Short mmCIF file of C-alpha atoms and ligand atoms in Angstrom, two decimals:
data_model
loop_
_atom_site.label_atom_id
_atom_site.label_comp_id
_atom_site.label_asym_id
_atom_site.label_seq_id
_atom_site.Cartn_x
_atom_site.Cartn_y
_atom_site.Cartn_z
CA MET A 1 8.35 -22.75 -7.55
CA MET A 2 10.21 -19.54 -8.35
CA ASP A 3 12.54 -18.34 -5.65
CA THR A 4 11.66 -15.08 -3.90
CA TYR A 5 14.47 -12.76 -2.85
CA ILE A 6 13.75 -10.17 -0.16
CA LEU A 7 16.06 -7.24 0.47
CA ALA A 8 15.57 -6.37 4.14
CA VAL A 9 16.45 -3.27 6.15
CA GLU A 10 16.65 -2.90 9.94
CA SER A 11 17.60 0.31 11.75
CA SER A 12 15.25 0.47 14.75
CA CYS A 13 17.91 0.99 17.42
CA ASP A 14 21.70 1.04 17.19
CA GLU A 15 22.37 -1.53 14.47
CA THR A 16 22.37 -0.58 10.79
CA SER A 17 21.64 -3.82 8.99
CA VAL A 18 20.73 -4.95 5.47
CA SER A 19 20.20 -8.55 4.35
CA ILE A 20 19.12 -10.60 1.35
CA VAL A 21 16.96 -13.60 2.26
CA LYS A 22 15.63 -16.33 -0.07
CA ASN A 23 12.13 -17.76 0.45
CA GLY A 24 11.95 -16.58 4.06
CA CYS A 25 14.38 -19.21 5.27
CA VAL A 26 17.78 -18.94 3.55
CA GLU A 27 20.11 -16.10 4.49
CA ILE A 28 22.08 -15.18 1.36
CA ALA A 29 24.08 -12.31 2.86
CA THR A 30 23.77 -9.98 5.83
CA VAL A 31 25.70 -6.95 7.00
CA VAL A 32 25.23 -5.66 10.56
CA LEU A 33 27.02 -2.49 11.53
CA SER A 34 26.75 -2.16 15.30
CA GLN A 35 27.19 1.14 17.13
CA MET A 36 27.50 -0.64 20.47
CA ASP A 37 31.02 0.61 21.20
CA ILE A 38 30.01 4.21 20.48
CA HIS A 39 27.03 4.09 22.87
CA ALA A 40 28.93 2.16 25.57
CA SER A 41 30.77 5.34 26.52
CA PHE A 42 27.38 7.00 27.25
CA GLY A 43 26.09 4.02 29.27
CA GLY A 44 23.17 3.47 26.86
CA VAL A 45 21.86 4.27 23.38
CA VAL A 46 21.70 8.01 22.66
CA PRO A 47 18.92 8.39 20.03
CA GLU A 48 20.36 11.44 18.26
CA VAL A 49 23.82 9.84 18.02
CA ALA A 50 22.24 6.61 16.72
CA SER A 51 20.34 8.38 13.91
CA ARG A 52 23.44 10.24 12.77
CA HIS A 53 25.42 7.03 12.50
CA HIS A 54 22.62 5.31 10.59
CA ILE A 55 22.71 8.15 8.05
CA GLU A 56 26.47 7.92 7.70
CA ASN A 57 26.50 4.13 7.29
CA ILE A 58 23.39 3.02 5.48
CA THR A 59 24.55 3.48 1.87
CA MET A 60 27.75 1.62 2.58
CA VAL A 61 25.83 -1.24 4.25
CA PHE A 62 23.62 -1.64 1.14
CA GLU A 63 26.66 -1.69 -1.16
CA GLU A 64 28.39 -4.23 1.05
CA VAL A 65 25.47 -6.66 1.15
CA PHE A 66 25.08 -6.68 -2.65
CA LYS A 67 28.81 -7.28 -2.99
CA LYS A 68 28.72 -10.12 -0.45
CA ALA A 69 25.71 -11.76 -2.17
CA ASN A 70 27.12 -11.13 -5.64
CA MET A 71 23.70 -9.81 -6.63
CA THR A 72 22.17 -6.54 -7.83
CA ILE A 73 18.89 -4.74 -7.11
CA ASN A 74 17.51 -6.37 -10.30
CA ASP A 75 17.55 -9.76 -8.51
CA ILE A 76 15.25 -8.48 -5.74
CA ASP A 77 11.49 -9.28 -5.63
CA ALA A 78 10.51 -7.11 -2.65
CA ILE A 79 12.02 -4.75 -0.09
CA ALA A 80 11.08 -5.36 3.55
CA VAL A 81 11.74 -2.72 6.16
CA THR A 82 11.27 -2.38 9.92
CA TYR A 83 8.81 0.53 10.22
CA GLY A 84 8.49 0.21 14.03
CA PRO A 85 8.55 0.02 16.95
CA GLY A 86 11.86 1.58 17.90
CA LEU A 87 13.67 4.89 18.07
CA ILE A 88 11.88 7.17 15.66
CA GLY A 89 14.99 8.92 14.31
CA SER A 90 16.72 5.59 13.72
CA LEU A 91 13.69 3.95 12.09
CA LEU A 92 13.24 6.88 9.71
CA ILE A 93 16.65 6.31 8.11
CA GLY A 94 15.92 2.69 7.18
CA VAL A 95 12.38 3.51 6.06
CA GLN A 96 13.56 6.39 3.88
CA ALA A 97 16.30 4.27 2.29
CA ALA A 98 13.90 1.37 1.60
CA LYS A 99 11.24 3.68 0.15
CA THR A 100 13.77 5.38 -2.13
CA LEU A 101 15.03 2.09 -3.56
CA ALA A 102 11.50 0.68 -3.94
CA TYR A 103 10.33 3.82 -5.76
CA LEU A 104 13.40 4.12 -8.00
CA HIS A 105 13.33 0.48 -9.08
CA ASN A 106 9.58 -0.09 -8.90
CA ILE A 107 9.85 -2.93 -6.38
CA PRO A 108 7.07 -3.78 -3.86
CA LEU A 109 7.67 -2.35 -0.39
CA VAL A 110 6.70 -4.52 2.62
CA PRO A 111 6.36 -3.06 6.14
CA VAL A 112 7.60 -5.36 8.93
CA HIS A 113 6.97 -5.04 12.67
CA HIS A 114 10.26 -5.41 14.57
CA ILE A 115 8.85 -8.15 16.83
CA ALA A 116 7.58 -10.16 13.85
CA GLY A 117 11.22 -10.04 12.73
CA HIS A 118 12.51 -11.37 16.05
CA ILE A 119 9.98 -14.22 15.93
CA TYR A 120 10.84 -15.14 12.33
CA ALA A 121 14.56 -15.27 13.15
CA ASN A 122 13.63 -18.82 14.17
CA ASN A 123 12.50 -19.58 10.61
CA LEU A 124 16.13 -19.17 9.53
CA VAL A 125 16.93 -22.12 11.82
CA GLU A 126 14.01 -24.41 10.94
CA PRO A 127 10.48 -23.90 9.58
CA LEU A 128 8.13 -22.65 12.32
CA LYS A 129 5.72 -25.35 13.50
CA PHE A 130 2.18 -24.28 14.40
CA PRO A 131 0.48 -23.71 16.71
CA LEU A 132 3.27 -22.22 18.77
CA ILE A 133 3.98 -19.96 21.70
CA ALA A 134 6.67 -17.31 21.22
CA LEU A 135 8.46 -15.85 24.21
CA VAL A 136 9.76 -12.48 23.01
CA VAL A 137 12.39 -11.01 25.30
CA SER A 138 14.37 -7.96 24.19
CA GLY A 139 15.54 -4.53 25.28
CA GLY A 140 12.14 -3.05 24.44
CA HIS A 141 9.73 -6.02 24.71
CA THR A 142 8.67 -8.90 26.89
CA ASP A 143 5.69 -10.66 25.35
CA LEU A 144 4.03 -14.06 25.20
CA ILE A 145 2.49 -14.56 21.77
CA TYR A 146 0.26 -17.35 20.51
CA MET A 147 0.51 -18.12 16.79
CA LYS A 148 -2.07 -20.42 15.17
CA ASP A 149 -0.49 -20.04 11.77
CA ASN A 150 2.01 -17.99 9.75
CA TYR A 151 1.74 -14.28 10.37
CA SER A 152 -1.09 -14.59 12.89
CA PHE A 153 -0.11 -13.04 16.22
CA GLU A 154 -2.18 -13.09 19.41
CA ARG A 155 -0.53 -11.41 22.37
CA ILE A 156 -1.63 -13.32 25.45
CA GLY A 157 0.47 -11.33 27.92
CA GLY A 158 3.47 -9.13 28.36
CA THR A 159 5.27 -6.72 30.60
CA LEU A 160 3.25 -4.09 32.40
CA ASP A 161 6.31 -1.87 32.84
CA ASP A 162 9.99 -2.47 31.98
CA ALA A 163 11.13 -4.94 29.34
CA VAL A 164 13.38 -7.67 30.65
CA GLY A 165 16.43 -6.51 28.63
CA GLU A 166 16.02 -2.99 29.95
CA CYS A 167 15.89 -4.40 33.50
CA TYR A 168 19.12 -6.34 32.81
CA ASP A 169 20.85 -3.20 31.53
CA LYS A 170 19.74 -1.04 34.49
CA ALA A 171 20.65 -3.70 37.07
CA ALA A 172 24.03 -4.13 35.36
CA ARG A 173 24.69 -0.42 35.64
CA VAL A 174 24.39 -0.40 39.44
CA MET A 175 26.57 -3.50 39.52
CA GLY A 176 29.22 -1.39 37.77
CA LEU A 177 29.05 -3.36 34.51
CA GLN A 178 29.41 -1.72 31.10
CA TYR A 179 26.53 -1.28 28.60
CA PRO A 180 24.96 -3.46 27.31
CA GLY A 181 24.82 -5.15 30.68
CA GLY A 182 22.68 -8.18 29.75
CA PRO A 183 25.49 -10.39 28.41
CA ARG A 184 27.81 -9.37 31.28
CA VAL A 185 25.25 -10.19 33.99
CA ASP A 186 24.57 -13.48 32.20
CA LYS A 187 28.27 -14.42 32.26
CA LEU A 188 28.67 -13.60 35.96
CA ALA A 189 25.39 -15.35 36.83
CA SER A 190 26.86 -18.71 35.88
CA GLU A 191 29.78 -18.20 38.26
CA GLY A 192 28.05 -17.11 41.49
CA GLU A 193 25.62 -18.26 44.16
CA ASP A 194 22.02 -17.26 44.79
CA THR A 195 22.62 -15.45 48.09
CA TYR A 196 20.63 -12.21 47.73
CA LYS A 197 16.94 -12.16 48.63
CA LEU A 198 15.21 -10.41 45.72
CA PRO A 199 11.46 -10.26 44.97
CA VAL A 200 9.93 -12.66 42.42
CA PRO A 201 8.18 -10.36 39.93
CA LEU A 202 4.37 -10.60 39.45
CA ASP A 203 3.94 -14.26 40.37
CA ASP A 204 0.20 -14.48 39.59
CA ASP A 205 -2.22 -16.35 37.31
CA SER A 206 -1.90 -13.92 34.39
CA TYR A 207 0.56 -14.07 31.50
CA ASN A 208 1.81 -10.61 32.35
CA PHE A 209 5.21 -9.65 33.69
CA SER A 210 6.51 -6.78 35.80
CA PHE A 211 10.22 -6.13 36.14
CA SER A 212 10.30 -2.64 37.65
CA GLY A 213 10.07 -3.97 41.24
CA LEU A 214 13.00 -6.31 40.72
CA LYS A 215 14.99 -3.53 39.08
CA SER A 216 14.28 -1.15 42.00
CA ALA A 217 15.18 -3.88 44.50
CA VAL A 218 18.62 -4.30 42.89
CA ILE A 219 19.19 -0.53 42.72
CA ASN A 220 18.12 -0.05 46.37
CA LEU A 221 20.24 -2.95 47.55
CA ALA A 222 23.33 -1.57 45.79
CA HIS A 223 22.77 1.96 47.18
CA ASN A 224 22.09 0.76 50.74
CA GLU A 225 25.20 -1.38 50.79
CA GLU A 226 27.24 1.52 49.44
CA GLN A 227 25.91 3.85 52.14
CA ARG A 228 26.82 1.31 54.80
CA GLY A 229 30.28 1.09 53.31
CA ASN A 230 29.75 -2.57 52.39
CA GLU A 231 30.89 -4.01 49.10
CA ILE A 232 28.35 -5.96 47.10
CA ASN A 233 29.25 -9.34 45.74
CA VAL A 234 28.48 -8.59 42.11
CA THR A 235 28.77 -12.20 41.00
CA ASN A 236 26.28 -13.43 43.61
CA LEU A 237 23.96 -10.51 42.91
CA ALA A 238 24.03 -11.36 39.18
CA THR A 239 23.17 -14.99 39.97
CA SER A 240 20.32 -14.04 42.34
CA PHE A 241 18.93 -11.51 39.82
CA GLN A 242 19.11 -13.89 36.87
CA ASN A 243 17.49 -16.72 38.82
CA ARG A 244 14.45 -14.55 39.65
CA VAL A 245 14.13 -13.45 36.01
CA VAL A 246 14.49 -16.95 34.59
CA GLU A 247 12.09 -18.41 37.20
CA ILE A 248 9.21 -16.12 36.29
CA LEU A 249 9.76 -16.16 32.51
CA THR A 250 9.91 -19.95 32.35
CA LYS A 251 7.02 -20.47 34.80
CA LYS A 252 4.55 -18.37 32.79
CA THR A 253 5.79 -19.69 29.44
CA MET A 254 5.37 -23.33 30.48
CA ARG A 255 1.88 -22.58 31.82
CA ALA A 256 0.92 -20.89 28.53
CA LEU A 257 2.05 -23.97 26.57
CA LYS A 258 -0.07 -26.20 28.79
CA GLU A 259 -3.19 -24.05 28.87
CA TYR A 260 -3.11 -23.37 25.11
CA ASN A 261 -2.36 -27.05 24.46
CA VAL A 262 0.66 -26.18 22.34
CA ASP A 263 3.83 -28.23 22.01
CA ASN A 264 6.08 -25.82 20.08
CA LEU A 265 7.98 -23.03 21.79
CA ILE A 266 10.20 -20.44 20.17
CA VAL A 267 12.25 -17.79 21.96
CA ALA A 268 13.10 -14.47 20.31
CA GLY A 269 14.87 -11.16 20.95
CA GLY A 270 18.18 -10.09 22.44
CA VAL A 271 17.57 -11.77 25.82
CA ALA A 272 17.03 -15.10 24.00
CA ALA A 273 20.84 -15.10 23.99
CA ASN A 274 20.75 -15.57 27.78
CA LYS A 275 22.42 -18.83 28.75
CA GLY A 276 20.47 -19.22 32.00
CA LEU A 277 17.14 -18.83 30.19
CA ARG A 278 18.18 -21.15 27.35
CA SER A 279 19.31 -23.96 29.61
CA LYS A 280 16.27 -23.77 31.93
CA LEU A 281 13.87 -23.82 28.97
CA ASP A 282 15.81 -26.66 27.42
CA GLU A 283 15.45 -28.70 30.60
CA LEU A 284 11.72 -27.93 31.06
CA CYS A 285 10.89 -28.55 27.40
CA LYS A 286 12.62 -31.93 27.46
CA GLN A 287 10.65 -32.89 30.59
CA ASN A 288 7.36 -31.83 29.01
CA ASN A 289 7.92 -33.06 25.43
CA ILE A 290 7.86 -29.54 24.01
CA HIS A 291 9.74 -28.81 20.80
CA LEU A 292 11.99 -25.82 21.57
CA CYS A 293 13.61 -23.56 18.99
CA VAL A 294 16.05 -20.84 20.06
CA PRO A 295 18.01 -18.94 17.40
CA PRO A 296 21.81 -18.78 17.40
CA ILE A 297 23.16 -15.62 19.08
CA LYS A 298 23.65 -13.73 15.78
CA TYR A 299 19.89 -14.00 15.09
CA CYS A 300 18.87 -13.06 18.66
CA THR A 301 20.08 -9.47 18.62
CA ASP A 302 18.91 -6.98 15.97
CA ASN A 303 19.70 -7.97 12.38
CA ALA A 304 18.05 -7.57 8.98
CA ALA A 305 18.00 -11.30 8.14
CA MET A 306 15.10 -11.76 10.58
CA ILE A 307 13.25 -8.88 8.87
CA GLY A 308 13.83 -10.63 5.52
CA ALA A 309 12.38 -13.88 6.93
CA ALA A 310 9.27 -12.15 8.32
CA GLY A 311 9.08 -9.92 5.23
CA TYR A 312 8.75 -12.96 2.96
CA TYR A 313 5.57 -14.14 4.75
CA ALA A 314 4.20 -10.59 4.93
CA TYR A 315 4.85 -10.30 1.17
CA LYS A 316 3.11 -13.62 0.48
CA ILE A 317 -0.06 -12.55 2.31
CA GLY A 318 -0.10 -9.29 0.37
CA ARG A 319 1.15 -6.79 2.93
CA ARG A 320 2.33 -3.70 1.06
CA ALA A 321 3.30 -0.17 1.99
CA SER A 322 2.98 2.81 -0.27
CA ILE A 323 5.54 5.52 -0.75
CA ASP A 324 4.04 7.48 2.14
CA LEU A 325 5.01 4.76 4.68
CA ASN A 326 6.00 6.40 7.94
CA ALA A 327 8.06 5.08 10.84
CA LYS A 328 6.19 4.42 14.09
CA ALA A 329 7.85 4.52 17.49
CA ASN A 330 5.03 2.32 18.89
CA ASP A 331 2.71 -0.04 17.08
CA LYS A 332 0.76 -3.19 17.90
CA LEU A 333 2.01 -6.44 16.38
CA ASN A 334 -0.51 -7.74 13.87
O1 LIG B 1 16.62 -7.49 20.57
P1 LIG B 1 17.69 -6.56 20.94
O2 LIG B 1 19.01 -6.64 20.22
O3 LIG B 1 17.21 -5.08 20.81
C1 LIG B 1 15.88 -4.72 21.04
O4 LIG B 1 15.05 -4.90 20.12
O5 LIG B 1 15.63 -4.27 22.18
O6 LIG B 1 17.92 -6.75 22.52
C2 LIG B 1 18.90 -6.05 23.22
C3 LIG B 1 18.78 -6.43 24.68
C4 LIG B 1 19.67 -5.59 25.59
O7 LIG B 1 18.91 -5.15 26.68
C5 LIG B 1 20.75 -6.59 26.03
O8 LIG B 1 21.28 -6.30 27.31
C6 LIG B 1 19.96 -7.87 26.05
O9 LIG B 1 19.16 -7.81 24.89
N1 LIG B 1 20.84 -9.06 26.00
C7 LIG B 1 20.91 -9.96 27.00
C8 LIG B 1 21.86 -10.92 26.60
N2 LIG B 1 22.33 -10.58 25.35
C9 LIG B 1 21.67 -9.43 25.00
N3 LIG B 1 20.28 -10.02 28.18
C10 LIG B 1 20.58 -11.06 29.00
N4 LIG B 1 21.48 -12.01 28.69
C11 LIG B 1 22.15 -11.99 27.51
N5 LIG B 1 23.05 -12.94 27.22
ZN1 LIG B 2 15.17 -6.06 18.71
#
């Protein structure tokens, strides 16, 4: 079989990333230029600032990836690009760059949904085994997805309000932790005790989640303690918060595996980097004979290698975009 090389582009939030991926599973070279330090001073991603940096960096990121791979555009079979969902100004830069290259060099253009990318990050670790349940947990998404086969996505549930990563970042802010708060809360959570009484979010029979109540509970608790002149124990609050999050995510995921009679679980998205979530799922999957795949940290947060992995399968089933491809801030995974 001839090898297929995908040039992939990801710019949906604050990372400008380009990658070359072989056959949907081998990362040849990836460059990720993160703007995290720039946005940290604002306490979150500022969309206008993000788009400007994507514009400044994208050409350099393309040049760098070809240099790293020791390849040229003539070695590329298709160009995959994240068209959405994400910040519209940021997405447009990647989409425009991908369209320009595809048009100039007459290369097929493949549109990739950002969440398909997060899911296929796991294919860079080992081939996905079907049927599977994917727990997608990121700054913008919290979804449970059933996949019968490659590139077939059935969303069986998801958040009704805030995404879990967003909840981490907001809770971290009132704890006085710098953006992005998720990794900082995670670190503290392993050092403290579960002493704060916080609500368990949407503990019902559905596969849906709701994190806004938990977020408000943390914000209210921090404000009330401040008004009373009491200091909060940030470490214990981080532990209590993380325990509630991990409890509900793992409970609904394990139930989905059982009810759908599936024994493969993959975890995807930035919050898949969470140590508490990883170790609880590891323990539960071992107990229940479930095969668990969680990507290494570099594939959890936004990167173009995952778009190259998903893009390969999208390419194989004939997904193509024309030169009028537009970025979409919101779009259903299909
Ligand atoms: O997937 P991602 O890079 O961007 C989106 O597509 O949203 O996810 C970023 C999110 C942020 O909210 C960040 O705080 C969270 O992932 N995150 C974590 C951890 N590492 C990143 N949340 C909890 N624990 C972590 N270790
Ligand atoms: Zn993402």
